[in-house]
Short mmCIF file of C-alpha atoms in Angstrom, two decimals:
data_model
loop_
_atom_site.label_atom_id
_atom_site.label_comp_id
_atom_site.label_asym_id
_atom_site.label_seq_id
_atom_site.Cartn_x
_atom_site.Cartn_y
_atom_site.Cartn_z
CA MET E 110 110.61 104.98 102.37
CA PRO E 111 110.96 108.29 104.43
CA ASP E 112 112.11 108.52 107.91
CA ASP E 113 109.68 111.34 108.27
CA ARG E 114 106.65 109.12 107.70
CA LEU E 115 107.82 106.48 110.33
CA ALA E 116 108.93 108.96 112.73
CA ARG E 117 105.11 110.59 112.51
CA ALA E 118 104.02 106.75 112.81
CA GLU E 119 105.73 106.58 116.05
CA SER E 120 105.08 109.42 117.57
CA LEU E 121 100.96 108.29 117.73
CA ILE E 122 102.14 105.22 119.85
CA ARG E 123 100.64 106.60 123.58
CA SER E 124 102.65 105.58 126.27
CA ILE E 125 100.18 104.64 129.25
CA PRO E 126 101.70 104.45 132.98
CA ASP E 127 100.61 101.82 135.37
CA TYR E 128 98.23 99.70 132.89
CA PRO E 129 97.14 97.34 133.17
CA GLU E 130 98.55 97.13 136.39
CA PRO E 131 101.17 99.41 138.47
CA GLY E 132 104.77 99.25 137.20
CA VAL E 133 103.66 98.41 133.43
CA LEU E 134 104.20 101.06 130.52
CA PHE E 135 101.31 100.23 128.16
CA ARG E 136 102.60 101.03 124.48
CA ASP E 137 98.64 102.31 123.18
CA ILE E 138 98.71 101.56 119.40
CA THR E 139 95.57 102.39 118.61
CA PRO E 140 96.15 106.01 117.57
CA LEU E 141 98.70 104.79 114.97
CA LEU E 142 95.60 102.46 113.73
CA ALA E 143 93.22 105.25 113.19
CA ASP E 144 95.85 107.18 110.91
CA ALA E 145 95.81 105.45 107.54
CA ASP E 146 99.03 107.21 106.22
CA ALA E 147 101.08 106.16 109.61
CA LEU E 148 99.49 102.88 109.35
CA ARG E 149 100.22 102.50 105.49
CA ALA E 150 103.80 103.26 106.08
CA THR E 151 104.13 100.86 109.00
CA ILE E 152 102.77 97.81 107.13
CA ASP E 153 105.22 98.98 104.09
CA ALA E 154 108.17 98.85 106.48
CA MET E 155 106.94 95.86 108.15
CA ILE E 156 106.78 93.65 104.87
CA GLU E 157 109.82 95.20 103.04
CA PRO E 158 112.65 93.00 103.93
CA PHE E 159 110.65 90.01 103.28
CA ALA E 160 108.38 90.90 100.17
CA GLY E 161 108.53 88.00 98.06
CA THR E 162 109.10 85.29 100.39
CA PHE E 163 106.53 84.42 102.13
CA ASP E 164 103.41 82.70 101.01
CA VAL E 165 101.03 83.40 103.85
CA VAL E 166 100.88 85.66 107.01
CA ALA E 167 100.25 84.35 110.59
CA GLY E 168 99.24 87.00 112.80
CA ILE E 169 99.71 86.41 116.63
CA GLU E 170 96.92 87.45 118.92
CA ALA E 171 95.17 90.15 119.54
CA ARG E 172 97.09 92.76 118.22
CA GLY E 173 98.95 91.32 115.84
CA PHE E 174 96.22 90.16 114.09
CA LEU E 175 95.42 93.98 113.27
CA LEU E 176 98.55 94.12 111.82
CA ALA E 177 98.51 91.08 110.26
CA GLY E 178 95.78 91.40 108.67
CA ALA E 179 97.19 94.81 107.12
CA VAL E 180 100.13 92.98 106.08
CA ALA E 181 98.19 90.71 104.38
CA ILE E 182 96.34 92.42 101.93
CA ALA E 183 99.27 94.74 101.00
CA ALA E 184 101.67 91.60 100.19
CA GLY E 185 98.53 89.89 98.28
CA VAL E 186 98.54 87.02 100.39
CA GLY E 187 96.33 85.16 102.93
CA LEU E 188 96.62 85.24 106.75
CA VAL E 189 96.69 82.29 109.19
CA PRO E 190 95.55 83.14 113.10
CA ILE E 191 97.76 81.98 116.18
CA ARG E 192 95.37 82.04 119.10
CA LYS E 193 95.16 81.57 122.52
CA ALA E 194 94.26 77.96 123.58
CA GLY E 195 90.53 77.21 123.62
CA LYS E 196 90.01 79.85 120.73
CA LEU E 197 89.74 77.95 117.79
CA PRO E 198 87.06 74.91 116.73
CA ARG E 199 89.99 72.71 115.33
CA PRO E 200 93.26 73.29 116.64
CA ALA E 201 95.48 70.83 114.86
CA ALA E 202 98.66 71.85 117.15
CA SER E 203 99.34 73.74 120.48
CA VAL E 204 102.54 74.96 122.21
CA ASP E 205 102.44 76.14 125.91
CA TYR E 206 105.00 78.55 126.75
CA ALA E 207 106.47 80.47 130.23
CA LEU E 208 105.12 83.55 131.12
CA GLU E 209 106.38 85.89 134.03
CA TYR E 210 103.73 84.46 135.95
CA GLY E 211 102.90 80.80 135.23
CA THR E 212 101.90 79.25 131.45
CA ALA E 213 100.33 80.11 128.57
CA THR E 214 99.21 78.10 125.10
CA ILE E 215 98.88 78.90 122.02
CA GLU E 216 97.01 77.16 118.82
CA ALA E 217 96.61 76.98 115.34
CA HIS E 218 94.73 74.90 112.57
CA ASP E 219 95.89 72.98 109.99
CA ASP E 220 95.51 75.72 107.28
CA ILE E 221 99.61 75.73 108.07
CA ARG E 222 100.59 73.45 105.32
CA PRO E 223 103.99 71.28 105.04
CA GLY E 224 106.44 73.37 103.08
CA MET E 225 104.03 76.32 103.50
CA ARG E 226 106.25 79.98 103.86
CA LEU E 227 105.28 82.74 106.48
CA LEU E 228 106.23 85.53 108.12
CA LEU E 229 105.21 85.75 111.65
CA VAL E 230 103.35 89.23 113.01
CA ASP E 231 102.74 90.45 116.45
CA ASP E 232 102.77 93.96 117.65
CA VAL E 233 105.13 93.59 120.57
CA LEU E 234 108.61 91.77 120.91
CA ALA E 235 108.78 92.04 125.17
CA THR E 236 110.61 88.64 126.82
CA GLY E 237 110.06 86.63 123.36
CA GLY E 238 108.23 83.82 125.12
CA THR E 239 105.11 84.01 122.90
CA LEU E 240 107.29 83.92 119.55
CA GLN E 241 109.27 81.58 120.17
CA ALA E 242 106.17 79.58 120.87
CA ALA E 243 104.74 80.50 117.39
CA HIS E 244 108.08 79.71 115.93
CA THR E 245 107.60 75.95 117.30
CA LEU E 246 103.96 75.97 116.29
CA VAL E 247 104.59 76.85 112.81
CA ARG E 248 107.50 74.02 112.37
CA GLU E 249 105.04 71.49 114.40
CA LEU E 250 102.68 71.90 111.23
CA GLY E 251 105.59 71.65 108.62
CA GLY E 252 105.68 75.49 108.11
CA GLU E 253 108.71 77.42 107.56
CA VAL E 254 108.99 80.64 109.43
CA VAL E 255 111.00 83.13 106.90
CA GLY E 256 110.63 85.86 109.00
CA THR E 257 109.18 87.70 112.02
CA SER E 258 108.14 91.07 112.14
CA VAL E 259 107.07 92.86 114.98
CA LEU E 260 105.83 96.98 114.91
CA MET E 261 107.80 97.76 118.38
CA GLU E 262 110.81 95.88 120.65
CA LEU E 263 110.90 96.53 124.22
CA GLU E 264 114.70 96.05 124.31
CA GLY E 265 115.16 96.27 127.97
CA LEU E 266 112.97 92.94 128.22
CA GLY E 267 115.71 90.80 126.00
CA GLY E 268 112.99 89.19 123.90
CA ARG E 269 115.66 89.15 120.78
CA ALA E 270 117.78 87.33 122.88
CA LEU E 271 115.52 83.95 122.85
CA VAL E 272 114.02 84.93 119.56
CA GLY E 273 116.94 85.51 117.28
CA ASP E 274 116.38 87.88 114.29
CA VAL E 275 113.35 89.64 114.46
CA HIS E 276 112.49 93.42 112.27
CA THR E 277 111.13 95.97 114.47
CA ILE E 278 110.02 99.16 113.25
CA PHE E 279 110.16 101.04 116.52
CA ARG E 280 111.85 100.26 119.93
CA GLY E 281 110.95 101.47 123.25
#
């Protein structure tokens, strides 16, 4: 894929200082999502190293859903959501994980079946807690994570050390 398409896509991501709280630099991906060519270039890049190796895409709440849906359609496979606790009507498994200030829980239905090959998709790799929990959740349901693809990695937060190999499109 031509680097200029991805460079243009990256230029659409806005950095919003002090949101949602002072000291946080929020990455707003909505301008990228609103641009068809930028979105297509990004989705193609997210799929490329894993093409043909997965049966389904698992999208992590919330912005990961937006990307995962597009990845699933482009790859011609299904989508399963990984949600925050209490959002699914029939959770089959749940995993707790640490946040900077407390803990959180993610859940999934039993739509992830034993032997199913999944591509995990999320918007940002930060500290890695959510992605690590998603890997654990997929394993608990008998699935196999064949890859993890994220739009952006915030390198200074060390998430890769916790999660391992992650395919990232942009670095911040």
